[in-house]
Coordinates of C-alpha atoms in Angstrom, one line a residue:
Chain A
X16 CA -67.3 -27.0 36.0
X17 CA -64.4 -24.6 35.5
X18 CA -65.4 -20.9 34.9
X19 CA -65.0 -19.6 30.9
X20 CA -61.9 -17.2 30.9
X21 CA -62.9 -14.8 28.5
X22 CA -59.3 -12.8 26.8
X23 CA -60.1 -8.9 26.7
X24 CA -56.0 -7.7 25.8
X25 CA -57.0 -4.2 25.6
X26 CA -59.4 -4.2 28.8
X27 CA -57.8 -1.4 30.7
X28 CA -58.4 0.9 28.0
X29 CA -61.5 -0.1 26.4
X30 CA -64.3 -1.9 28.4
X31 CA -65.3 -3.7 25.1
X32 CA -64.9 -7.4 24.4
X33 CA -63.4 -8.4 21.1
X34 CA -65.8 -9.2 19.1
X35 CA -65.8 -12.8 18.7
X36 CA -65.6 -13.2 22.8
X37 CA -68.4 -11.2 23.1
X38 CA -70.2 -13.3 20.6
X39 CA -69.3 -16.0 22.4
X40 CA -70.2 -14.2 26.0
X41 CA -73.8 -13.3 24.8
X42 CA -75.3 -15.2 21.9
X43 CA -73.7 -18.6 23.0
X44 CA -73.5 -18.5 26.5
X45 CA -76.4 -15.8 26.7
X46 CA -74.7 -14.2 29.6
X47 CA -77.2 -10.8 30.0
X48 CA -76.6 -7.1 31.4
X49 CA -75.7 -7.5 35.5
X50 CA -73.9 -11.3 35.2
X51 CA -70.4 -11.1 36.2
X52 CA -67.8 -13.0 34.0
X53 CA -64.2 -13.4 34.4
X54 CA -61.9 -12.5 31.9
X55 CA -57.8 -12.3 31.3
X56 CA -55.6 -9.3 29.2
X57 CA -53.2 -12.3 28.8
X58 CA -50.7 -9.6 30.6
X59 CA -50.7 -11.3 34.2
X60 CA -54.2 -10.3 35.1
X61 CA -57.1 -11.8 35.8
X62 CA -60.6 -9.8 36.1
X63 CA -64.0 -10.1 37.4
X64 CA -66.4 -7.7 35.3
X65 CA -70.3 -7.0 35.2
X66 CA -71.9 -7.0 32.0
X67 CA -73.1 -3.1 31.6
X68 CA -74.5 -3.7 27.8
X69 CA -75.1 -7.4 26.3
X70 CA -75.3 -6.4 23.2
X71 CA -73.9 -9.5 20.7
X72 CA -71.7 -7.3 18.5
X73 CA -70.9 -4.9 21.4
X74 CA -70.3 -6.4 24.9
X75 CA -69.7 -3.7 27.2
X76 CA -68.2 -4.5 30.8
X77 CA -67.4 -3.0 33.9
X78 CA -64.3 -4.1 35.9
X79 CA -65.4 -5.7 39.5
X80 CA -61.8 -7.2 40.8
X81 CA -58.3 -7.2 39.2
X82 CA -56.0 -10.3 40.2
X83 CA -52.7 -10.0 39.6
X84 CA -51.7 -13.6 38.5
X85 CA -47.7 -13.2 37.7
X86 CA -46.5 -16.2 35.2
X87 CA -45.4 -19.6 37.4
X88 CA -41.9 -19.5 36.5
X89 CA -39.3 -17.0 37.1
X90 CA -36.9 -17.0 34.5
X91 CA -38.1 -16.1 30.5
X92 CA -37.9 -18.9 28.0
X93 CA -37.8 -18.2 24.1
X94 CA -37.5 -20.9 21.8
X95 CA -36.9 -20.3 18.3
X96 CA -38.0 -22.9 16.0
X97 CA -38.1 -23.6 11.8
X98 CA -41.9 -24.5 11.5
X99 CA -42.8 -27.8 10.3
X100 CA -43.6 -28.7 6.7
X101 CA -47.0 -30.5 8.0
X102 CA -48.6 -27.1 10.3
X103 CA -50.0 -29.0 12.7
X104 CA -47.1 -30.6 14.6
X105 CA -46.1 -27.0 14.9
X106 CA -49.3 -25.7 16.0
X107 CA -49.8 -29.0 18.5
X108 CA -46.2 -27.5 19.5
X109 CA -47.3 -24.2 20.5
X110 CA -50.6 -25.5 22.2
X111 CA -48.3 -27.5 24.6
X112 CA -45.6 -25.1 25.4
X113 CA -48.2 -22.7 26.2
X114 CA -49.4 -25.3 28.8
X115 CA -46.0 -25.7 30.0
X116 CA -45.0 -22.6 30.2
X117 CA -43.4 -20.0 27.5
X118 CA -42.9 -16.8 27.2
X119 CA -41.3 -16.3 23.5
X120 CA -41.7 -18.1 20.1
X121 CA -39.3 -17.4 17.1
X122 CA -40.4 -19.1 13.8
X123 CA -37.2 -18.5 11.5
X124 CA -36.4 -19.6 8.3
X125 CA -33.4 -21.7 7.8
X126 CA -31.5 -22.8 4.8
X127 CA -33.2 -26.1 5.0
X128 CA -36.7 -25.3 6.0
X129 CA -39.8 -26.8 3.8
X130 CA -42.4 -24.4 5.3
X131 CA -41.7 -20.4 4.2
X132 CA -44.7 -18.8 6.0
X133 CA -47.3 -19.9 8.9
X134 CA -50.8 -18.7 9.3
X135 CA -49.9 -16.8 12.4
X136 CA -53.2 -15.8 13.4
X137 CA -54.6 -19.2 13.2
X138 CA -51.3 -20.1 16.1
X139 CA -52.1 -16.8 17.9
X140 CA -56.0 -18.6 18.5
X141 CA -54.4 -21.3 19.6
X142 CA -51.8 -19.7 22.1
X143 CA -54.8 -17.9 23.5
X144 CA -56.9 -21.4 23.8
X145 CA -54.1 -22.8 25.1
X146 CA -53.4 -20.2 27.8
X147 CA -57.5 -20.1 29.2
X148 CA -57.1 -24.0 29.1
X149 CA -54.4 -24.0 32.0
X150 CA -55.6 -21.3 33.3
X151 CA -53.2 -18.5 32.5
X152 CA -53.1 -15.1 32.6
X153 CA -50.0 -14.3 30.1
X154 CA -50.3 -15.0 26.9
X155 CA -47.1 -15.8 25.3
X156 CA -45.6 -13.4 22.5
X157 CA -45.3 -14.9 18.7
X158 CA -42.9 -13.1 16.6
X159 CA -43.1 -12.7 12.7
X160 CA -41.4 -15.8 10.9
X161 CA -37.6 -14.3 10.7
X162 CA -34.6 -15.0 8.7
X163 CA -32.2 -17.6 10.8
X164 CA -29.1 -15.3 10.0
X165 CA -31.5 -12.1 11.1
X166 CA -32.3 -13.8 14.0
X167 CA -29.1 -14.8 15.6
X168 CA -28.1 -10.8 15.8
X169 CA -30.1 -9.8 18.5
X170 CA -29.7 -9.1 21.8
X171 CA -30.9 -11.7 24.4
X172 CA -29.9 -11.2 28.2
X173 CA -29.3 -15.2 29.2
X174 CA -27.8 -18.5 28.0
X175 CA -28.5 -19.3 24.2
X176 CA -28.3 -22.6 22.9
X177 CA -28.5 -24.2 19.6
X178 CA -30.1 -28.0 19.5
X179 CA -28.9 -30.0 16.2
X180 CA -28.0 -33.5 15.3
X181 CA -24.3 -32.8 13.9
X182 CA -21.6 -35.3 15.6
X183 CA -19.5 -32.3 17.3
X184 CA -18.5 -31.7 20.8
X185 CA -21.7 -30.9 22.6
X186 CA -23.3 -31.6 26.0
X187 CA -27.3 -32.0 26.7
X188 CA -29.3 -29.2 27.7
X189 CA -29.9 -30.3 31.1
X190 CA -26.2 -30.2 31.9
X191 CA -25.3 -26.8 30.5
X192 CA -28.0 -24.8 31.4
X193 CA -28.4 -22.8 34.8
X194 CA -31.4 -22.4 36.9
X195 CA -32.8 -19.5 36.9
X196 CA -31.2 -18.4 33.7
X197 CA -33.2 -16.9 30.7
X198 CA -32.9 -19.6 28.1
X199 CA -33.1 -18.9 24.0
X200 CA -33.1 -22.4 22.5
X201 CA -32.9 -22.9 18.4
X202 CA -34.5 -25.6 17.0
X203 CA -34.3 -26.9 13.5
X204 CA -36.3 -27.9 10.7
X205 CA -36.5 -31.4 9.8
X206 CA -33.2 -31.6 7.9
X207 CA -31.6 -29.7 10.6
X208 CA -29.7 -26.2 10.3
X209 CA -27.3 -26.5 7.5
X210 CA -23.7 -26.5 8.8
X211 CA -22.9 -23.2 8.6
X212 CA -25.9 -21.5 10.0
X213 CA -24.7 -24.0 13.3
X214 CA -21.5 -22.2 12.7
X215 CA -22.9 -18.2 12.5
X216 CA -25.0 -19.2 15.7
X217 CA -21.9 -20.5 17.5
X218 CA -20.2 -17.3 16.7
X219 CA -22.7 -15.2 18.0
X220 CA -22.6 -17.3 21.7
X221 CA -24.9 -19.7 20.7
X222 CA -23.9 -22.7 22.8
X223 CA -24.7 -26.5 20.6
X224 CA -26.2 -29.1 22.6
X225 CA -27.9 -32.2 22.4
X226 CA -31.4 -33.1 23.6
X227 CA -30.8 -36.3 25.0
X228 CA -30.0 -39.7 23.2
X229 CA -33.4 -40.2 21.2
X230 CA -34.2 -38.8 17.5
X231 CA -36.9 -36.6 17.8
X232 CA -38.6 -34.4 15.3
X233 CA -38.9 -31.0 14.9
X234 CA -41.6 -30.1 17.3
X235 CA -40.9 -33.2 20.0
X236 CA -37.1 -31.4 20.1
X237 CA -39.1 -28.2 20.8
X238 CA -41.1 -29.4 23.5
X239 CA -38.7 -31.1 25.4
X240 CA -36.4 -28.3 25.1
X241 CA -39.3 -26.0 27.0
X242 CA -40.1 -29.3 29.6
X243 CA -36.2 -29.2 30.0
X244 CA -36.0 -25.8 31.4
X245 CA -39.0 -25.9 33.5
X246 CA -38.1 -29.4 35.4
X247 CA -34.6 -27.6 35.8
X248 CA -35.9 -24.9 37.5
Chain B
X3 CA -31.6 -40.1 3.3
X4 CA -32.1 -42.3 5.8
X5 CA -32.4 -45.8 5.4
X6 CA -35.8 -47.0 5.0
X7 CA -36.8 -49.1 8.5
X8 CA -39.1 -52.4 8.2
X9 CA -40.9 -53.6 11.3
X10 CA -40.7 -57.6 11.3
X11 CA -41.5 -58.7 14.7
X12 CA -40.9 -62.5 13.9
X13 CA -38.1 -62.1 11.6
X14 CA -36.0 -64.6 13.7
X15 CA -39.0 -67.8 13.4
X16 CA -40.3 -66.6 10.2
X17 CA -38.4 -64.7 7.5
X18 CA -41.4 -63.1 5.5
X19 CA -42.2 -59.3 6.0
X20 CA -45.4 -58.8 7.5
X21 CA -47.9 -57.8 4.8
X22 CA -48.2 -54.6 4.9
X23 CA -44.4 -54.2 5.0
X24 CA -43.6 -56.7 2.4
X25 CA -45.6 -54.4 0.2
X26 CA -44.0 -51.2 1.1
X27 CA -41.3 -52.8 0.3
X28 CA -41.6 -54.1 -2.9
X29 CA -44.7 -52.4 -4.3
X30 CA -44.1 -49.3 -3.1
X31 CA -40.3 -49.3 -3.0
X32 CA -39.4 -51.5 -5.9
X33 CA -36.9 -53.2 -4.5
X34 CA -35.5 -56.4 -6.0
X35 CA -34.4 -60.1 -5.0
X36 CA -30.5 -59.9 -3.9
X37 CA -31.4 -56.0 -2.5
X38 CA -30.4 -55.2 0.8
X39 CA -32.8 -53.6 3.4
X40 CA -32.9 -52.6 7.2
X41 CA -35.5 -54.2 9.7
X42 CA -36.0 -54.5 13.1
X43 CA -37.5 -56.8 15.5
X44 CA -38.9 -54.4 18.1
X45 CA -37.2 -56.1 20.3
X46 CA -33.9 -54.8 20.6
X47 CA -32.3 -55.8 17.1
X48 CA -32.4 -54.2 13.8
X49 CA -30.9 -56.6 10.9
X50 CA -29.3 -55.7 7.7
X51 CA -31.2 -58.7 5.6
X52 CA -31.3 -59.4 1.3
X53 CA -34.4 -60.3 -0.4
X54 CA -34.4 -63.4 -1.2
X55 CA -37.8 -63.4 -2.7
X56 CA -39.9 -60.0 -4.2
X57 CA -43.1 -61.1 -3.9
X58 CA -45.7 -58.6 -3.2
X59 CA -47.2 -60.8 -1.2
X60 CA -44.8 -62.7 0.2
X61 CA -41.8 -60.8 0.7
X62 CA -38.7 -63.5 2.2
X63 CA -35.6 -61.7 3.4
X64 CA -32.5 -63.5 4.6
X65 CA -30.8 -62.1 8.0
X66 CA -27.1 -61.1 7.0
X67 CA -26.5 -59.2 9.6
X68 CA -27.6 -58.6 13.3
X69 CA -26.8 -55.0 15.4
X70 CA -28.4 -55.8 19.4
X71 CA -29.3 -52.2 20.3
X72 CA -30.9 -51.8 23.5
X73 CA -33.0 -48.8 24.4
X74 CA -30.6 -45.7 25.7
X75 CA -32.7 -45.5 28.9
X76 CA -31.9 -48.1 31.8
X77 CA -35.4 -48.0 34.0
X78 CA -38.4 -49.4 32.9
X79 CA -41.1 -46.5 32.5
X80 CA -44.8 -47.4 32.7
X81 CA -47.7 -44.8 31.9
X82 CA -50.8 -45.7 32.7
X83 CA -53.5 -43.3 31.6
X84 CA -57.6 -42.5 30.8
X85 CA -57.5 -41.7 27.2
X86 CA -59.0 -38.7 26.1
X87 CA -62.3 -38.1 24.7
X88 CA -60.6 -36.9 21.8
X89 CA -58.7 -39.5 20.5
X90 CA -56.3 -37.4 18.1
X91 CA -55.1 -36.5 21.7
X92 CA -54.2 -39.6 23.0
X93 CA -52.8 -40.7 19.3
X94 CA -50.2 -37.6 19.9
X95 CA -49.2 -38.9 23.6
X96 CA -48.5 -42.2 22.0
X97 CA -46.4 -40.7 19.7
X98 CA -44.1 -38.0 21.4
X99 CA -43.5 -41.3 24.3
X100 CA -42.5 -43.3 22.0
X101 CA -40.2 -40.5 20.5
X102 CA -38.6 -39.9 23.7
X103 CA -38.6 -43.2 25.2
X104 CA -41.2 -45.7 27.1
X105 CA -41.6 -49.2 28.2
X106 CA -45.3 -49.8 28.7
X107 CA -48.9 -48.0 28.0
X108 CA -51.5 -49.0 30.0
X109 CA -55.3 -47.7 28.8
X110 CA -57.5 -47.5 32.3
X111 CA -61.2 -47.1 32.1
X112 CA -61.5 -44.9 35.6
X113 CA -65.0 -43.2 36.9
X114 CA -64.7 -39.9 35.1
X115 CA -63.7 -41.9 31.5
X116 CA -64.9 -40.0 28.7
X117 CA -63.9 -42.6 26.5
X118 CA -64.8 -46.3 27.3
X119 CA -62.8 -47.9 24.2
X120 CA -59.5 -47.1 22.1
X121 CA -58.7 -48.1 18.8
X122 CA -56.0 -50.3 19.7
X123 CA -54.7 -51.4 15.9
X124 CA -54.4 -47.9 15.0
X125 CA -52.1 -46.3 18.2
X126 CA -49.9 -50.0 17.4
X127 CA -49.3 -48.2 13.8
X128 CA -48.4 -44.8 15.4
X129 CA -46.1 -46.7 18.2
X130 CA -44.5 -49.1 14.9
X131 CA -43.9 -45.6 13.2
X132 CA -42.5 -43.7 16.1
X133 CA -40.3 -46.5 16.4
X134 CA -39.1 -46.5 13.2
X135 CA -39.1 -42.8 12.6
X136 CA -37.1 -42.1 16.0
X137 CA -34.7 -44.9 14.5
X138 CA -35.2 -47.2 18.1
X139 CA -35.0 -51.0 18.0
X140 CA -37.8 -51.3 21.0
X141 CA -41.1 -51.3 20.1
X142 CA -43.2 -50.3 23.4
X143 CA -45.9 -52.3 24.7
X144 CA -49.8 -51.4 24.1
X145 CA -51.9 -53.2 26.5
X146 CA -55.2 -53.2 26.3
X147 CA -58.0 -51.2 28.4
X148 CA -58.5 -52.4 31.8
X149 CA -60.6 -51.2 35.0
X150 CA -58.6 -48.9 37.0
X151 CA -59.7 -51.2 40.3
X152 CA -58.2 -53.8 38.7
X153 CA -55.2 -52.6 37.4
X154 CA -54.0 -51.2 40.8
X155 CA -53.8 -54.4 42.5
X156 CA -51.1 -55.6 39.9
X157 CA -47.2 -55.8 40.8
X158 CA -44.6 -53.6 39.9
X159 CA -41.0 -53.1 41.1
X160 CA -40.5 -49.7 41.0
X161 CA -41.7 -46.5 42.5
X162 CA -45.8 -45.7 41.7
X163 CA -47.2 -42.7 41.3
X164 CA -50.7 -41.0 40.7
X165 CA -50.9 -37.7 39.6
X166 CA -54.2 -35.9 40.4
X167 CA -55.3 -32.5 40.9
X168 CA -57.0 -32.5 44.3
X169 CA -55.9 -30.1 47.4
X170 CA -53.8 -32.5 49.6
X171 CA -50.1 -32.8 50.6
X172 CA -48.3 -33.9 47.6
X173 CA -45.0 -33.7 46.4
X174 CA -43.7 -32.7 43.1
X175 CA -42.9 -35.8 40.6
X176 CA -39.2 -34.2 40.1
X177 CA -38.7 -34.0 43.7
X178 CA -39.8 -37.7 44.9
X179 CA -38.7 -39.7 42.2
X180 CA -35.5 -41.4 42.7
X181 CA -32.9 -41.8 39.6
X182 CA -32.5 -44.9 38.2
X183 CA -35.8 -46.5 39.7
X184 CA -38.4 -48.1 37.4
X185 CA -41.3 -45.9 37.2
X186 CA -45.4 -46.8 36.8
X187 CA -47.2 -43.5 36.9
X188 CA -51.2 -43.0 36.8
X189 CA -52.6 -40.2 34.8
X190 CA -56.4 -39.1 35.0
X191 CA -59.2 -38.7 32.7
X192 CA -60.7 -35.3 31.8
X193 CA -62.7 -34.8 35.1
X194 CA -58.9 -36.2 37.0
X195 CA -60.0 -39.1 39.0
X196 CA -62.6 -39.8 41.7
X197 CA -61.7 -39.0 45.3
X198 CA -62.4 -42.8 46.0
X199 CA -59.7 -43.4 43.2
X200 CA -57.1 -41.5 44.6
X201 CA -57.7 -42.9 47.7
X202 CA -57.6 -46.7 46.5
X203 CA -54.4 -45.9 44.5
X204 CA -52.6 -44.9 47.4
X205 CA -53.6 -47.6 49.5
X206 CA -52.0 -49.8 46.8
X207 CA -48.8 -47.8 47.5
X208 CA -48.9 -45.0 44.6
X209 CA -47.1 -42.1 45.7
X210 CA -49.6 -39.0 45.2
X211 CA -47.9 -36.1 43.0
X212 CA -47.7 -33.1 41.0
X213 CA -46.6 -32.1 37.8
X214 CA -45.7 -28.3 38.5
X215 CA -47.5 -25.3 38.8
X216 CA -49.4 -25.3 35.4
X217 CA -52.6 -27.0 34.9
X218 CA -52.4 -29.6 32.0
X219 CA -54.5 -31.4 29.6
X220 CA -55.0 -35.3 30.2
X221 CA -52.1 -35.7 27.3
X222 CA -49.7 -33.0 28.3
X223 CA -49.7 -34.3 31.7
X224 CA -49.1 -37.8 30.5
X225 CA -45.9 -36.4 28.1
X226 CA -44.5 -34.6 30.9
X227 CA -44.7 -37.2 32.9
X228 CA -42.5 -39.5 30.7
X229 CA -39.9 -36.7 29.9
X230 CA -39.9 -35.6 33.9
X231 CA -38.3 -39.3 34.1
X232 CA -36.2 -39.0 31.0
X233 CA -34.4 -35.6 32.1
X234 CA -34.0 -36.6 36.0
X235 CA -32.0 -39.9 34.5

């Protein structure tokens, strides 16, 4: 049986579990005052900490043992992507990149996007399930669902590369990009990105590439973007 | 739009849709005698064909036209794997392989199974629409659930490989498979495999292996697996 990672971001600064992992800590697990538990700050640290007060609503802790447990890959990967019209292909998206390895998502809004907003806190409990499941200690970051045109403006210190299904001059991922390299990939939504937002990405250094010779939907063409990096590297 | 797809396996011995597809296509889609639709065989055609008769329940098409479009990968990639006690997850591994490009699923029941049984009819309907959806002409093949003893012993020309999660000398899938060779790789259950698993498995020649750094879910592990092949080729 694998220890329960309990995610305490502000743990440095106050020894006080969120609320719902303390619930979880003492009224389901019934973990009392003196038991150690192990918990993460999803910041590239792990912790061993004594329970000093196991109250339900209020789980004090006291910090035994820090482990510094830096991410497993050494580049930063960022993927923007136009969230699907059904949620949970997007959500089953972040729950696997997180697994794999991430350290960015974008959701933007494109000309042809069905879905204009996600529940973002109901992702962010999945990016933190996802990250105690493999056993991480960084939590990846999730940005506010952006404008595409936005977007493309800022600054981003490594290859960029925009994923779409247009017939134009384009080579695959895994022949364009460079180990080692930061990587910022754009996916579409499910009718792509309209012509001329493939256009405004190219002129801001976006680089158009192809994922390979199968179809895939939104959130396949995500993950296999992310896989792509990772078995490069 | 894209053109609708129909999945008629027999089309060549017996030119009525299946049922279900017959009334998709005429119940559903209203189309008439003298229309013209798209099918495929699964097995490396698709057909232009015209209704010759729109009966619900007996829809007869004649073949007009015939496009031979083998799969855009040239090994044969087998996953064998313990499906999940959660079957939604296993459903989604179907899927996503299918997107990206398989040969062969094999269910194994192994010591730590969770799950003793799969709905076989349904994952055929998510492999059909995959298919379809990822606009392929090669339907994969869905064997049914064997004992992991017993499927080790069968043949396979190609390179084997078990992927566990034990301490021992193992190399990285990436690093040990070799381009253009067919590949049969073993995924665990839940609990990973027994030690006395492993050990069988490489006895039988299976090449023991990791997938990276990360710890992954049963159905992550399986999907990387099956891209790991795809971007290496």
């Amino acid at each position: 049986m694998e220890k329960t990672i309990f995610f305490a971001p502000d743990i440095l600064s106050n020894p006080e579990l969120p609320f719902e992992e303390g619930q979880h800590c003492i009224k389901v697990l019934r973990k009392k005052e003196g038991d150690e538990i192990f918990l993460t700050d999803g910041k590239g640290c792990f912790y061993d900490a004594r329970i000093i007060q196991a109250h339900p609503k209020h789980c004090i802790v006291d910090i035994v043992n820090t482990v510094k447990t830096p991410k497993n890959w050494n580049f930063n990967l960022q993927i923007a992507f136009a969230p699907t019209k059904n949620i949970d292909r997007i959500e089953w998206f972040a729950e696997k990149a997180t697994e794999i390895g991430i350290d960015r998502f974008y959701p933007i809004l494109c000309d042809h996007s069905e879905r204009k907003e996600i529940k973002a806190q109901r992702i962010e409990k999945i990016l933190i399930s996802a990250m105690k499941q493999s056993q991480k200690a960084t939590l990846p970051q999730l940005d506010e669902m952006q404008q595409f045109r936005k977007f493309i403006d800022q600054d981003f210190e490594g290859q960029k590369f925009i994923a779409h299904c247009y017939e134009q001059e384009k080579r695959e991922l895994k022949e364009i990009y460079k180990k080692g390299n930061n990587a910022l990939i754009l996916i579409g939504p499910e009718g792509d990105f309209s012509e001329k937002e493939v256009e405004m990405a190219i002129a801001k250094g976006f680089i158009p590439v192809s994922l390979g010779e199968s179809r895939l939907r939104t959130e396949t063409a995500a993950l296999v973007a992310c896989h792509t990096i990772h078995v490069l590297n």
